[in-house]
Amino acid sequence: MYADVLYPAEKPAFYRLLREQLEKYAAFESDKWAALSNFSSVLKIAFPRANWAGFYLVSGGELVLGPFQGRPAVTRIARGAGVCGTAWREGASQVVEDVECFAGHIACDCASHSEIVVPLRRPDGEIWGVLDMDSVDVGYFTRDDRAGLEDCVRLLEKFA
Ligand code: SME
């Protein structure tokens, strides 16, 4: 059973605890969909101002919607399109302070004002999907979150 967790505000302590939580869901599960589903749930809970947390996975040359928490979202994103497709094409995380200022941002929920997208990588570096999180606040995600979430998604490497 998921015990409610009070996440600390201080980022290093927050990410230590978050990683510990996520590690359980990666280590004790062999099914990708089950693990990604619980990751999206834990992430949504851990970031109280996030209104969407989930995954798009590379399939048939595009990103296809995977497990998520939040409102229904666009199901397919081309390489280079939106924030997710940009992270895939550039091979780099995207921290978007204000989605209104990101040309080509794909709006799924008009409540979203900032966003972070972190690529999922195979051991050889190839990208097999992205983690996407949206927030109702402008500037919610920081460089610390980029580093922290990049570290967290490494736990998913075994599902690549
Ligand atoms: N905003 C994303 C689309 C996915 S939703 O945020 C869930 C983008 O621009 O790629």
mmCIF file with all atom_site columns, C-alpha atoms and ligand atoms in Angstrom:
data_model
loop_
_atom_site.group_PDB
_atom_site.id
_atom_site.type_symbol
_atom_site.label_atom_id
_atom_site.label_alt_id
_atom_site.label_comp_id
_atom_site.label_asym_id
_atom_site.label_entity_id
_atom_site.label_seq_id
_atom_site.pdbx_PDB_ins_code
_atom_site.Cartn_x
_atom_site.Cartn_y
_atom_site.Cartn_z
_atom_site.occupancy
_atom_site.B_iso_or_equiv
_atom_site.pdbx_formal_charge
_atom_site.auth_seq_id
_atom_site.auth_comp_id
_atom_site.auth_asym_id
_atom_site.auth_atom_id
_atom_site.pdbx_PDB_model_num
ATOM   1   C CA . MET A 1 1   ? 0.000  0.000  0.000   1.00 0.00 ? 1   MET A CA 1
ATOM   2   C CA . TYR A 1 2   ? 1.228  3.516  -0.772  1.00 0.00 ? 2   TYR A CA 1
ATOM   3   C CA . ALA A 1 3   ? 1.774  5.333  2.487   1.00 0.00 ? 3   ALA A CA 1
ATOM   4   C CA . ASP A 1 4   ? 1.308  9.095  2.198   1.00 0.00 ? 4   ASP A CA 1
ATOM   5   C CA . VAL A 1 5   ? 4.696  10.730 2.075   1.00 0.00 ? 5   VAL A CA 1
ATOM   6   C CA . LEU A 1 6   ? 5.479  14.235 3.262   1.00 0.00 ? 6   LEU A CA 1
ATOM   7   C CA . TYR A 1 7   ? 8.133  15.383 0.834   1.00 0.00 ? 7   TYR A CA 1
ATOM   8   C CA . PRO A 1 8   ? 10.682 17.850 2.226   1.00 0.00 ? 8   PRO A CA 1
ATOM   9   C CA . ALA A 1 9   ? 10.856 21.291 0.600   1.00 0.00 ? 9   ALA A CA 1
ATOM   10  C CA . GLU A 1 10  ? 14.649 21.312 0.458   1.00 0.00 ? 10  GLU A CA 1
ATOM   11  C CA . LYS A 1 11  ? 15.618 19.906 -2.961  1.00 0.00 ? 11  LYS A CA 1
ATOM   12  C CA . PRO A 1 12  ? 18.474 17.515 -2.071  1.00 0.00 ? 12  PRO A CA 1
ATOM   13  C CA . ALA A 1 13  ? 16.371 15.897 0.671   1.00 0.00 ? 13  ALA A CA 1
ATOM   14  C CA . PHE A 1 14  ? 13.300 15.926 -1.596  1.00 0.00 ? 14  PHE A CA 1
ATOM   15  C CA . TYR A 1 15  ? 15.117 14.045 -4.341  1.00 0.00 ? 15  TYR A CA 1
ATOM   16  C CA . ARG A 1 16  ? 16.730 11.585 -1.938  1.00 0.00 ? 16  ARG A CA 1
ATOM   17  C CA . LEU A 1 17  ? 13.263 10.605 -0.686  1.00 0.00 ? 17  LEU A CA 1
ATOM   18  C CA . LEU A 1 18  ? 11.630 10.698 -4.132  1.00 0.00 ? 18  LEU A CA 1
ATOM   19  C CA . ARG A 1 19  ? 14.331 8.448  -5.581  1.00 0.00 ? 19  ARG A CA 1
ATOM   20  C CA . GLU A 1 20  ? 13.915 6.040  -2.684  1.00 0.00 ? 20  GLU A CA 1
ATOM   21  C CA . GLN A 1 21  ? 10.159 5.890  -3.386  1.00 0.00 ? 21  GLN A CA 1
ATOM   22  C CA . LEU A 1 22  ? 10.593 5.388  -7.127  1.00 0.00 ? 22  LEU A CA 1
ATOM   23  C CA . GLU A 1 23  ? 13.318 2.802  -6.702  1.00 0.00 ? 23  GLU A CA 1
ATOM   24  C CA . LYS A 1 24  ? 10.817 0.412  -5.100  1.00 0.00 ? 24  LYS A CA 1
ATOM   25  C CA . TYR A 1 25  ? 8.485  0.652  -8.091  1.00 0.00 ? 25  TYR A CA 1
ATOM   26  C CA . ALA A 1 26  ? 11.301 -0.003 -10.545 1.00 0.00 ? 26  ALA A CA 1
ATOM   27  C CA . ALA A 1 27  ? 13.145 -2.690 -8.608  1.00 0.00 ? 27  ALA A CA 1
ATOM   28  C CA . PHE A 1 28  ? 10.206 -4.927 -7.696  1.00 0.00 ? 28  PHE A CA 1
ATOM   29  C CA . GLU A 1 29  ? 8.422  -4.861 -11.050 1.00 0.00 ? 29  GLU A CA 1
ATOM   30  C CA . SER A 1 30  ? 9.413  -6.378 -14.373 1.00 0.00 ? 30  SER A CA 1
ATOM   31  C CA . ASP A 1 31  ? 6.539  -4.977 -16.436 1.00 0.00 ? 31  ASP A CA 1
ATOM   32  C CA . LYS A 1 32  ? 7.268  -1.618 -18.092 1.00 0.00 ? 32  LYS A CA 1
ATOM   33  C CA . TRP A 1 33  ? 3.646  -0.415 -18.099 1.00 0.00 ? 33  TRP A CA 1
ATOM   34  C CA . ALA A 1 34  ? 3.147  -1.245 -14.442 1.00 0.00 ? 34  ALA A CA 1
ATOM   35  C CA . ALA A 1 35  ? 6.337  0.538  -13.419 1.00 0.00 ? 35  ALA A CA 1
ATOM   36  C CA . LEU A 1 36  ? 5.668  3.629  -15.576 1.00 0.00 ? 36  LEU A CA 1
ATOM   37  C CA . SER A 1 37  ? 2.127  3.847  -14.191 1.00 0.00 ? 37  SER A CA 1
ATOM   38  C CA . ASN A 1 38  ? 3.361  3.933  -10.622 1.00 0.00 ? 38  ASN A CA 1
ATOM   39  C CA . PHE A 1 39  ? 6.135  6.391  -11.511 1.00 0.00 ? 39  PHE A CA 1
ATOM   40  C CA . SER A 1 40  ? 3.578  8.812  -12.945 1.00 0.00 ? 40  SER A CA 1
ATOM   41  C CA . SER A 1 41  ? 1.468  8.488  -9.799  1.00 0.00 ? 41  SER A CA 1
ATOM   42  C CA . VAL A 1 42  ? 4.375  9.026  -7.394  1.00 0.00 ? 42  VAL A CA 1
ATOM   43  C CA . LEU A 1 43  ? 5.632  12.009 -9.405  1.00 0.00 ? 43  LEU A CA 1
ATOM   44  C CA . LYS A 1 44  ? 2.213  13.652 -9.561  1.00 0.00 ? 44  LYS A CA 1
ATOM   45  C CA . ILE A 1 45  ? 1.831  13.305 -5.789  1.00 0.00 ? 45  ILE A CA 1
ATOM   46  C CA . ALA A 1 46  ? 5.360  14.532 -5.048  1.00 0.00 ? 46  ALA A CA 1
ATOM   47  C CA . PHE A 1 47  ? 4.898  17.793 -7.012  1.00 0.00 ? 47  PHE A CA 1
ATOM   48  C CA . PRO A 1 48  ? 1.772  19.397 -5.553  1.00 0.00 ? 48  PRO A CA 1
ATOM   49  C CA . ARG A 1 49  ? 1.615  22.105 -8.231  1.00 0.00 ? 49  ARG A CA 1
ATOM   50  C CA . ALA A 1 50  ? 1.942  19.614 -11.091 1.00 0.00 ? 50  ALA A CA 1
ATOM   51  C CA . ASN A 1 51  ? -1.290 18.991 -13.000 1.00 0.00 ? 51  ASN A CA 1
ATOM   52  C CA . TRP A 1 52  ? 0.124  16.332 -15.354 1.00 0.00 ? 52  TRP A CA 1
ATOM   53  C CA . ALA A 1 53  ? 2.876  13.750 -15.000 1.00 0.00 ? 53  ALA A CA 1
ATOM   54  C CA . GLY A 1 54  ? 3.472  10.952 -17.444 1.00 0.00 ? 54  GLY A CA 1
ATOM   55  C CA . PHE A 1 55  ? 5.308  9.374  -20.318 1.00 0.00 ? 55  PHE A CA 1
ATOM   56  C CA . TYR A 1 56  ? 5.468  9.386  -24.099 1.00 0.00 ? 56  TYR A CA 1
ATOM   57  C CA . LEU A 1 57  ? 7.283  6.416  -25.604 1.00 0.00 ? 57  LEU A CA 1
ATOM   58  C CA . VAL A 1 58  ? 8.988  6.165  -28.990 1.00 0.00 ? 58  VAL A CA 1
ATOM   59  C CA . SER A 1 59  ? 6.936  3.877  -31.212 1.00 0.00 ? 59  SER A CA 1
ATOM   60  C CA . GLY A 1 60  ? 6.809  3.703  -35.000 1.00 0.00 ? 60  GLY A CA 1
ATOM   61  C CA . GLY A 1 61  ? 8.923  6.845  -35.408 1.00 0.00 ? 61  GLY A CA 1
ATOM   62  C CA . GLU A 1 62  ? 6.843  9.083  -33.148 1.00 0.00 ? 62  GLU A CA 1
ATOM   63  C CA . LEU A 1 63  ? 6.118  9.619  -29.472 1.00 0.00 ? 63  LEU A CA 1
ATOM   64  C CA . VAL A 1 64  ? 2.987  7.798  -28.308 1.00 0.00 ? 64  VAL A CA 1
ATOM   65  C CA . LEU A 1 65  ? 1.179  8.536  -25.045 1.00 0.00 ? 65  LEU A CA 1
ATOM   66  C CA . GLY A 1 66  ? 2.008  6.132  -22.235 1.00 0.00 ? 66  GLY A CA 1
ATOM   67  C CA . PRO A 1 67  ? 0.973  5.919  -18.584 1.00 0.00 ? 67  PRO A CA 1
ATOM   68  C CA . PHE A 1 68  ? 0.138  9.283  -17.027 1.00 0.00 ? 68  PHE A CA 1
ATOM   69  C CA . GLN A 1 69  ? -1.786 11.108 -14.321 1.00 0.00 ? 69  GLN A CA 1
ATOM   70  C CA . GLY A 1 70  ? -3.809 14.154 -15.271 1.00 0.00 ? 70  GLY A CA 1
ATOM   71  C CA . ARG A 1 71  ? -6.248 15.257 -17.934 1.00 0.00 ? 71  ARG A CA 1
ATOM   72  C CA . PRO A 1 72  ? -6.480 13.416 -21.270 1.00 0.00 ? 72  PRO A CA 1
ATOM   73  C CA . ALA A 1 73  ? -3.633 14.455 -23.547 1.00 0.00 ? 73  ALA A CA 1
ATOM   74  C CA . VAL A 1 74  ? -2.516 14.437 -27.164 1.00 0.00 ? 74  VAL A CA 1
ATOM   75  C CA . THR A 1 75  ? -1.677 10.829 -28.063 1.00 0.00 ? 75  THR A CA 1
ATOM   76  C CA . ARG A 1 76  ? 1.007  11.238 -30.754 1.00 0.00 ? 76  ARG A CA 1
ATOM   77  C CA . ILE A 1 77  ? 3.840  13.750 -31.048 1.00 0.00 ? 77  ILE A CA 1
ATOM   78  C CA . ALA A 1 78  ? 6.244  13.966 -34.002 1.00 0.00 ? 78  ALA A CA 1
ATOM   79  C CA . ARG A 1 79  ? 10.002 14.216 -33.500 1.00 0.00 ? 79  ARG A CA 1
ATOM   80  C CA . GLY A 1 80  ? 10.786 17.920 -33.090 1.00 0.00 ? 80  GLY A CA 1
ATOM   81  C CA . ALA A 1 81  ? 7.177  18.894 -32.305 1.00 0.00 ? 81  ALA A CA 1
ATOM   82  C CA . GLY A 1 82  ? 6.233  20.574 -29.048 1.00 0.00 ? 82  GLY A CA 1
ATOM   83  C CA . VAL A 1 83  ? 8.340  20.386 -25.920 1.00 0.00 ? 83  VAL A CA 1
ATOM   84  C CA . CYS A 1 84  ? 8.370  16.568 -25.907 1.00 0.00 ? 84  CYS A CA 1
ATOM   85  C CA . GLY A 1 85  ? 9.402  16.203 -29.535 1.00 0.00 ? 85  GLY A CA 1
ATOM   86  C CA . THR A 1 86  ? 12.064 18.872 -29.034 1.00 0.00 ? 86  THR A CA 1
ATOM   87  C CA . ALA A 1 87  ? 13.564 16.985 -26.070 1.00 0.00 ? 87  ALA A CA 1
ATOM   88  C CA . TRP A 1 88  ? 13.661 13.878 -28.251 1.00 0.00 ? 88  TRP A CA 1
ATOM   89  C CA . ARG A 1 89  ? 15.206 15.617 -31.278 1.00 0.00 ? 89  ARG A CA 1
ATOM   90  C CA . GLU A 1 90  ? 17.732 17.619 -29.232 1.00 0.00 ? 90  GLU A CA 1
ATOM   91  C CA . GLY A 1 91  ? 18.517 14.681 -26.959 1.00 0.00 ? 91  GLY A CA 1
ATOM   92  C CA . ALA A 1 92  ? 18.275 17.034 -23.995 1.00 0.00 ? 92  ALA A CA 1
ATOM   93  C CA . SER A 1 93  ? 15.883 17.856 -21.172 1.00 0.00 ? 93  SER A CA 1
ATOM   94  C CA . GLN A 1 94  ? 13.711 20.932 -21.660 1.00 0.00 ? 94  GLN A CA 1
ATOM   95  C CA . VAL A 1 95  ? 12.763 23.192 -18.756 1.00 0.00 ? 95  VAL A CA 1
ATOM   96  C CA . VAL A 1 96  ? 10.063 25.588 -19.958 1.00 0.00 ? 96  VAL A CA 1
ATOM   97  C CA . GLU A 1 97  ? 9.467  28.440 -17.527 1.00 0.00 ? 97  GLU A CA 1
ATOM   98  C CA . ASP A 1 98  ? 6.405  29.730 -19.372 1.00 0.00 ? 98  ASP A CA 1
ATOM   99  C CA . VAL A 1 99  ? 4.751  27.565 -22.020 1.00 0.00 ? 99  VAL A CA 1
ATOM   100 C CA . GLU A 1 100 ? 3.367  30.700 -23.709 1.00 0.00 ? 100 GLU A CA 1
ATOM   101 C CA . CYS A 1 101 ? 6.940  31.571 -24.634 1.00 0.00 ? 101 CYS A CA 1
ATOM   102 C CA . PHE A 1 102 ? 7.839  28.196 -26.159 1.00 0.00 ? 102 PHE A CA 1
ATOM   103 C CA . ALA A 1 103 ? 7.139  28.312 -29.884 1.00 0.00 ? 103 ALA A CA 1
ATOM   104 C CA . GLY A 1 104 ? 5.288  25.174 -30.918 1.00 0.00 ? 104 GLY A CA 1
ATOM   105 C CA . HIS A 1 105 ? 4.248  24.142 -27.425 1.00 0.00 ? 105 HIS A CA 1
ATOM   106 C CA . ILE A 1 106 ? 1.373  21.647 -27.676 1.00 0.00 ? 106 ILE A CA 1
ATOM   107 C CA . ALA A 1 107 ? -1.354 22.655 -25.230 1.00 0.00 ? 107 ALA A CA 1
ATOM   108 C CA . CYS A 1 108 ? -3.271 19.795 -23.647 1.00 0.00 ? 108 CYS A CA 1
ATOM   109 C CA . ASP A 1 109 ? -4.677 21.563 -20.592 1.00 0.00 ? 109 ASP A CA 1
ATOM   110 C CA . CYS A 1 110 ? -5.053 25.346 -20.554 1.00 0.00 ? 110 CYS A CA 1
ATOM   111 C CA . ALA A 1 111 ? -4.237 25.244 -16.819 1.00 0.00 ? 111 ALA A CA 1
ATOM   112 C CA . SER A 1 112 ? -0.618 24.297 -17.647 1.00 0.00 ? 112 SER A CA 1
ATOM   113 C CA . HIS A 1 113 ? 1.848  27.176 -17.434 1.00 0.00 ? 113 HIS A CA 1
ATOM   114 C CA . SER A 1 114 ? 5.252  25.540 -17.131 1.00 0.00 ? 114 SER A CA 1
ATOM   115 C CA . GLU A 1 115 ? 6.688  22.215 -18.163 1.00 0.00 ? 115 GLU A CA 1
ATOM   116 C CA . ILE A 1 116 ? 9.679  19.925 -17.881 1.00 0.00 ? 116 ILE A CA 1
ATOM   117 C CA . VAL A 1 117 ? 10.526 17.099 -20.282 1.00 0.00 ? 117 VAL A CA 1
ATOM   118 C CA . VAL A 1 118 ? 13.309 14.618 -19.563 1.00 0.00 ? 118 VAL A CA 1
ATOM   119 C CA . PRO A 1 119 ? 14.457 11.973 -22.082 1.00 0.00 ? 119 PRO A CA 1
ATOM   120 C CA . LEU A 1 120 ? 14.546 8.282  -21.141 1.00 0.00 ? 120 LEU A CA 1
ATOM   121 C CA . ARG A 1 121 ? 17.721 6.643  -22.415 1.00 0.00 ? 121 ARG A CA 1
ATOM   122 C CA . ARG A 1 122 ? 18.884 3.143  -23.171 1.00 0.00 ? 122 ARG A CA 1
ATOM   123 C CA . PRO A 1 123 ? 22.321 2.185  -21.816 1.00 0.00 ? 123 PRO A CA 1
ATOM   124 C CA . ASP A 1 124 ? 23.733 3.048  -25.283 1.00 0.00 ? 124 ASP A CA 1
ATOM   125 C CA . GLY A 1 125 ? 22.259 6.558  -25.008 1.00 0.00 ? 125 GLY A CA 1
ATOM   126 C CA . GLU A 1 126 ? 19.409 6.089  -27.499 1.00 0.00 ? 126 GLU A CA 1
ATOM   127 C CA . ILE A 1 127 ? 16.167 7.765  -26.423 1.00 0.00 ? 127 ILE A CA 1
ATOM   128 C CA . TRP A 1 128 ? 13.194 5.421  -25.968 1.00 0.00 ? 128 TRP A CA 1
ATOM   129 C CA . GLY A 1 129 ? 10.727 7.924  -24.496 1.00 0.00 ? 129 GLY A CA 1
ATOM   130 C CA . VAL A 1 130 ? 10.306 11.038 -22.397 1.00 0.00 ? 130 VAL A CA 1
ATOM   131 C CA . LEU A 1 131 ? 8.979  11.957 -18.976 1.00 0.00 ? 131 LEU A CA 1
ATOM   132 C CA . ASP A 1 132 ? 6.699  14.994 -19.243 1.00 0.00 ? 132 ASP A CA 1
ATOM   133 C CA . MET A 1 133 ? 5.433  17.080 -16.339 1.00 0.00 ? 133 MET A CA 1
ATOM   134 C CA . ASP A 1 134 ? 3.242  20.178 -16.435 1.00 0.00 ? 134 ASP A CA 1
ATOM   135 C CA . SER A 1 135 ? 2.490  22.679 -13.693 1.00 0.00 ? 135 SER A CA 1
ATOM   136 C CA . VAL A 1 136 ? -0.210 25.243 -13.108 1.00 0.00 ? 136 VAL A CA 1
ATOM   137 C CA . ASP A 1 137 ? 2.503  27.707 -11.978 1.00 0.00 ? 137 ASP A CA 1
ATOM   138 C CA . VAL A 1 138 ? 4.860  29.662 -14.205 1.00 0.00 ? 138 VAL A CA 1
ATOM   139 C CA . GLY A 1 139 ? 8.480  28.740 -13.438 1.00 0.00 ? 139 GLY A CA 1
ATOM   140 C CA . TYR A 1 140 ? 7.611  25.757 -11.255 1.00 0.00 ? 140 TYR A CA 1
ATOM   141 C CA . PHE A 1 141 ? 10.394 23.485 -12.507 1.00 0.00 ? 141 PHE A CA 1
ATOM   142 C CA . THR A 1 142 ? 14.008 24.472 -11.951 1.00 0.00 ? 142 THR A CA 1
ATOM   143 C CA . ARG A 1 143 ? 17.496 23.344 -12.940 1.00 0.00 ? 143 ARG A CA 1
ATOM   144 C CA . ASP A 1 144 ? 17.537 21.318 -9.718  1.00 0.00 ? 144 ASP A CA 1
ATOM   145 C CA . ASP A 1 145 ? 14.437 19.470 -10.927 1.00 0.00 ? 145 ASP A CA 1
ATOM   146 C CA . ARG A 1 146 ? 16.082 18.799 -14.254 1.00 0.00 ? 146 ARG A CA 1
ATOM   147 C CA . ALA A 1 147 ? 19.066 17.171 -12.519 1.00 0.00 ? 147 ALA A CA 1
ATOM   148 C CA . GLY A 1 148 ? 16.877 15.390 -9.968  1.00 0.00 ? 148 GLY A CA 1
ATOM   149 C CA . LEU A 1 149 ? 14.431 13.999 -12.526 1.00 0.00 ? 149 LEU A CA 1
ATOM   150 C CA . GLU A 1 150 ? 17.225 12.965 -14.900 1.00 0.00 ? 150 GLU A CA 1
ATOM   151 C CA . ASP A 1 151 ? 18.603 10.943 -12.009 1.00 0.00 ? 151 ASP A CA 1
ATOM   152 C CA . CYS A 1 152 ? 15.168 9.449  -11.201 1.00 0.00 ? 152 CYS A CA 1
ATOM   153 C CA . VAL A 1 153 ? 14.436 8.287  -14.756 1.00 0.00 ? 153 VAL A CA 1
ATOM   154 C CA . ARG A 1 154 ? 17.739 6.376  -14.836 1.00 0.00 ? 154 ARG A CA 1
ATOM   155 C CA . LEU A 1 155 ? 15.880 3.891  -12.628 1.00 0.00 ? 155 LEU A CA 1
ATOM   156 C CA . LEU A 1 156 ? 13.766 3.050  -15.697 1.00 0.00 ? 156 LEU A CA 1
ATOM   157 C CA . GLU A 1 157 ? 16.693 1.998  -17.869 1.00 0.00 ? 157 GLU A CA 1
ATOM   158 C CA . LYS A 1 158 ? 15.923 -1.681 -17.407 1.00 0.00 ? 158 LYS A CA 1
ATOM   159 C CA . PHE A 1 159 ? 12.560 -1.172 -19.176 1.00 0.00 ? 159 PHE A CA 1
ATOM   160 C CA . ALA A 1 160 ? 14.110 0.365  -22.314 1.00 0.00 ? 160 ALA A CA 1
HETATM 161 N N1 . SME B 2 .   ? 2.959  20.100 -23.864 1.00 0.00 ? 1   SME B N1 1
HETATM 162 C C1 . SME B 2 .   ? 3.517  18.933 -24.492 1.00 0.00 ? 1   SME B C1 1
HETATM 163 C C2 . SME B 2 .   ? 2.423  18.005 -24.965 1.00 0.00 ? 1   SME B C2 1
HETATM 164 C C3 . SME B 2 .   ? 2.039  16.978 -23.985 1.00 0.00 ? 1   SME B C3 1
HETATM 165 S S1 . SME B 2 .   ? 1.105  17.571 -22.709 1.00 0.00 ? 1   SME B S1 1
HETATM 166 O O1 . SME B 2 .   ? 1.791  18.628 -21.985 1.00 0.00 ? 1   SME B O1 1
HETATM 167 C C4 . SME B 2 .   ? 0.669  16.376 -21.693 1.00 0.00 ? 1   SME B C4 1
HETATM 168 C C5 . SME B 2 .   ? 4.419  19.344 -25.636 1.00 0.00 ? 1   SME B C5 1
HETATM 169 O O2 . SME B 2 .   ? 4.429  20.515 -26.025 1.00 0.00 ? 1   SME B O2 1
HETATM 170 O O3 . SME B 2 .   ? 5.111  18.476 -26.166 1.00 0.00 ? 1   SME B O3 1
#
